[in-house]
XYZ file of N, CA and C in Angstrom:
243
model
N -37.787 -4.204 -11.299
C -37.278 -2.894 -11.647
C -36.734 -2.965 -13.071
N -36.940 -2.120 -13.772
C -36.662 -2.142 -15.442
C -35.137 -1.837 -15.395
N -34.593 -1.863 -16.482
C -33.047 -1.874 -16.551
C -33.027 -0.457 -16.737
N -33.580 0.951 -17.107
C -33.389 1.981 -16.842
C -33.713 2.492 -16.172
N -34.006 1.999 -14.891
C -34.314 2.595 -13.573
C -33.334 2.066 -12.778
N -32.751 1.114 -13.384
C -31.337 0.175 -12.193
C -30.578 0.799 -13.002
N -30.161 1.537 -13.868
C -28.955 2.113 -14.118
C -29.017 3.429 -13.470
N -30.223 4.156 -13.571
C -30.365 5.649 -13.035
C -30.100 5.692 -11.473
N -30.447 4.681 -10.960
C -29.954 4.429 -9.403
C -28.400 3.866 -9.205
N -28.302 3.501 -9.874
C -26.481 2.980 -9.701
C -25.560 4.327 -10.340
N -26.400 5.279 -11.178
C -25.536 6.756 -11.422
C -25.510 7.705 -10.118
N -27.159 7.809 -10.059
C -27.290 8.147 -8.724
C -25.683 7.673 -7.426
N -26.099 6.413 -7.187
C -25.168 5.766 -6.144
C -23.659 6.506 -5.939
N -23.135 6.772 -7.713
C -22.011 6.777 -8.176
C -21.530 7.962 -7.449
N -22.736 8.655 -8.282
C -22.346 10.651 -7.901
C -22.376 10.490 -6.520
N -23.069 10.265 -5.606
C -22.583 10.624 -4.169
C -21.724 10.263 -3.834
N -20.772 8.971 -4.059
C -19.538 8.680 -3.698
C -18.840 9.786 -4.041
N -18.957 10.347 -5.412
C -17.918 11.106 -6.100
C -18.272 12.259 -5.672
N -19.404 12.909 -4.877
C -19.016 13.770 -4.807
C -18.991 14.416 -2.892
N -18.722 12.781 -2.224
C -18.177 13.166 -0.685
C -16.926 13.201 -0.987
N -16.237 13.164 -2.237
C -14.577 12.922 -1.777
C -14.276 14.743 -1.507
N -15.789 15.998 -1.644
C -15.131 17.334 -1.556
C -15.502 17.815 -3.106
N -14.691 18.849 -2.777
C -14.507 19.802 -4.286
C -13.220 20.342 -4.706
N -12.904 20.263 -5.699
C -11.559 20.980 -6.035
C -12.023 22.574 -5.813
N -10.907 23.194 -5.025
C -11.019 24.492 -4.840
C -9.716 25.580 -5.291
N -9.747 26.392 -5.820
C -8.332 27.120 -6.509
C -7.990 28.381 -5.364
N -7.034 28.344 -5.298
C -6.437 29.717 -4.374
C -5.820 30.988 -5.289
N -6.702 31.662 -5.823
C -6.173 32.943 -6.788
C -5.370 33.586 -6.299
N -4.799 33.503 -4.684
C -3.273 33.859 -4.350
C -1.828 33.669 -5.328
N -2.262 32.250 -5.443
C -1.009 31.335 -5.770
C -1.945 30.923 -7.622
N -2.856 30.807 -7.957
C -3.100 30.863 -9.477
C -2.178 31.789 -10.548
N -1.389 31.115 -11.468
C -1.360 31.636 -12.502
C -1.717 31.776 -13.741
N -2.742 31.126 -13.485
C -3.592 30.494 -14.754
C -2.994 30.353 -15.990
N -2.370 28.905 -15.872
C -1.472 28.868 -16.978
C -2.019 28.066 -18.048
N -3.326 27.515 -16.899
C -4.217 26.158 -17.979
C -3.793 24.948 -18.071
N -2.926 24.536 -17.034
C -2.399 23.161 -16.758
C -3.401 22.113 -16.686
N -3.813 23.054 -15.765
C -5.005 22.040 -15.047
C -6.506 21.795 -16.018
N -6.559 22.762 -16.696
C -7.914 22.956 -17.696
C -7.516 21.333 -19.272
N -6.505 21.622 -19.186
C -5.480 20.778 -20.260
C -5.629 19.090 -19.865
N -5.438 19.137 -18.500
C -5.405 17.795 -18.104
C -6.823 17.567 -17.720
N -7.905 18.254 -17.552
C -9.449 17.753 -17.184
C -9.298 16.610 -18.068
N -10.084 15.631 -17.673
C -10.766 14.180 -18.096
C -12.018 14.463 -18.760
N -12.845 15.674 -18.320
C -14.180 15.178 -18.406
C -14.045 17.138 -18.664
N -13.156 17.844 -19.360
C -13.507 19.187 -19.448
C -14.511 20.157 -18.331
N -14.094 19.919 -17.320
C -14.688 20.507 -16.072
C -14.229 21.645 -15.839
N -13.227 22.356 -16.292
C -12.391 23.021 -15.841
C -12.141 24.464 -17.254
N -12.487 25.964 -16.717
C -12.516 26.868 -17.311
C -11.501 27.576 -16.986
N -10.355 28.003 -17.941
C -9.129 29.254 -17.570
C -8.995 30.184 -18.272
N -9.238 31.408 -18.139
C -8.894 32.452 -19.378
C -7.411 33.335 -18.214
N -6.431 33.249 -19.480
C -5.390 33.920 -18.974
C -5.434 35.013 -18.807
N -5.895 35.436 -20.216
C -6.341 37.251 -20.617
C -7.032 37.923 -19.202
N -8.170 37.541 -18.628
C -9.013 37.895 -17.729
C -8.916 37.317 -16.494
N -7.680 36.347 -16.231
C -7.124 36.228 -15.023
C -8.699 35.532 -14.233
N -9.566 34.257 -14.812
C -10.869 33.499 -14.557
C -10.516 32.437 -14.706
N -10.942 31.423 -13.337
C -10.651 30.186 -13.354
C -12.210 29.724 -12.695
N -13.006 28.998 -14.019
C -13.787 28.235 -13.112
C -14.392 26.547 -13.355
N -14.607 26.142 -12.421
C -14.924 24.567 -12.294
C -16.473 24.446 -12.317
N -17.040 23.698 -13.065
C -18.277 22.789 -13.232
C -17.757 21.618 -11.806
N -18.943 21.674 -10.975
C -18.494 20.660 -10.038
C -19.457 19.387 -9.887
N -20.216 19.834 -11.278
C -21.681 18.790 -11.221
C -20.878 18.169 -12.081
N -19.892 18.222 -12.818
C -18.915 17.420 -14.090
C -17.809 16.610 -13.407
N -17.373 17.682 -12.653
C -15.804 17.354 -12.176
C -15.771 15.528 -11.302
N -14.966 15.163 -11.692
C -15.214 13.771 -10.810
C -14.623 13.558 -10.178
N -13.806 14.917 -9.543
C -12.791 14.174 -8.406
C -11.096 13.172 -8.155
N -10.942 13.320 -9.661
C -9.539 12.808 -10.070
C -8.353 13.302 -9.468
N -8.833 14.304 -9.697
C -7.232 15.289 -8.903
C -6.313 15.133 -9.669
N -6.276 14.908 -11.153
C -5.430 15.261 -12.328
C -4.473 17.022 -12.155
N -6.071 17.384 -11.902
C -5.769 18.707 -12.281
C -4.588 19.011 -10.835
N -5.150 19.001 -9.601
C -4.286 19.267 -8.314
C -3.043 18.741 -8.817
N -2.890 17.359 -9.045
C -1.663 17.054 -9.406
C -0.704 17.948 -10.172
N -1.057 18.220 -11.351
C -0.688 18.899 -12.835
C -0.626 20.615 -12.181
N -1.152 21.179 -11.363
C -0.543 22.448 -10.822
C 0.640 22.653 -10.595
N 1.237 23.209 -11.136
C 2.683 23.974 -11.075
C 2.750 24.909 -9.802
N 1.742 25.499 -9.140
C 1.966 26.507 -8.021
C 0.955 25.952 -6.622
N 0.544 24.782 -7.014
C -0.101 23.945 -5.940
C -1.066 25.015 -5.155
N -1.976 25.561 -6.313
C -2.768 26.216 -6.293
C -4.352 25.591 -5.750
N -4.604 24.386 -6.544
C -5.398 23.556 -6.516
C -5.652 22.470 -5.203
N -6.433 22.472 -4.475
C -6.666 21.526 -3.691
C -8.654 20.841 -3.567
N -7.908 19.810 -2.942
C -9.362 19.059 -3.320
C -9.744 19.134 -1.679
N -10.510 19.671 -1.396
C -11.435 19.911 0.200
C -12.804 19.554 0.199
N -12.540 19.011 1.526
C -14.290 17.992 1.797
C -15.109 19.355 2.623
């Protein structure tokens, strides 16, 4: 197997781990979109416009850190399988 076909399978491997841990999901109940969470992304996954009261997540990016859940001020954010 060539070395760029053993890396494309070990990314492969990666993403499914990362992405049974769930999805971060936002509750626009409790959102104030203050951009806490957009601020602390790792990997810029994370979209907030205050003005227009829009919060959205790339979940093909997001890796599952839970920076952002953490960094919520209104524990808006949760990560669900």
């Amino acid at each position: 197997m060539s070395n760029l076909k053993r890396k494309i399978s070990q990314i492969k491997i990666l993403r499914k781990m990362v992405e049974s841990k769930g999805n971060i999901v936002n509750d626009s109940d409790k959102c104030i979109y203050c951009g806490l969470c957009q601020n602390r992304c790792p990997v810029n996954a994370i979209t907030v416009s205050r003005n227009e009261k829009k919060w959205s997540i790339e979940h093909e990016f997001c890796v599952r850190c839970t920076h952002c859940v953490e960094k919520c001020p209104t524990k808006a954010l949760t990560l669900k399988k």
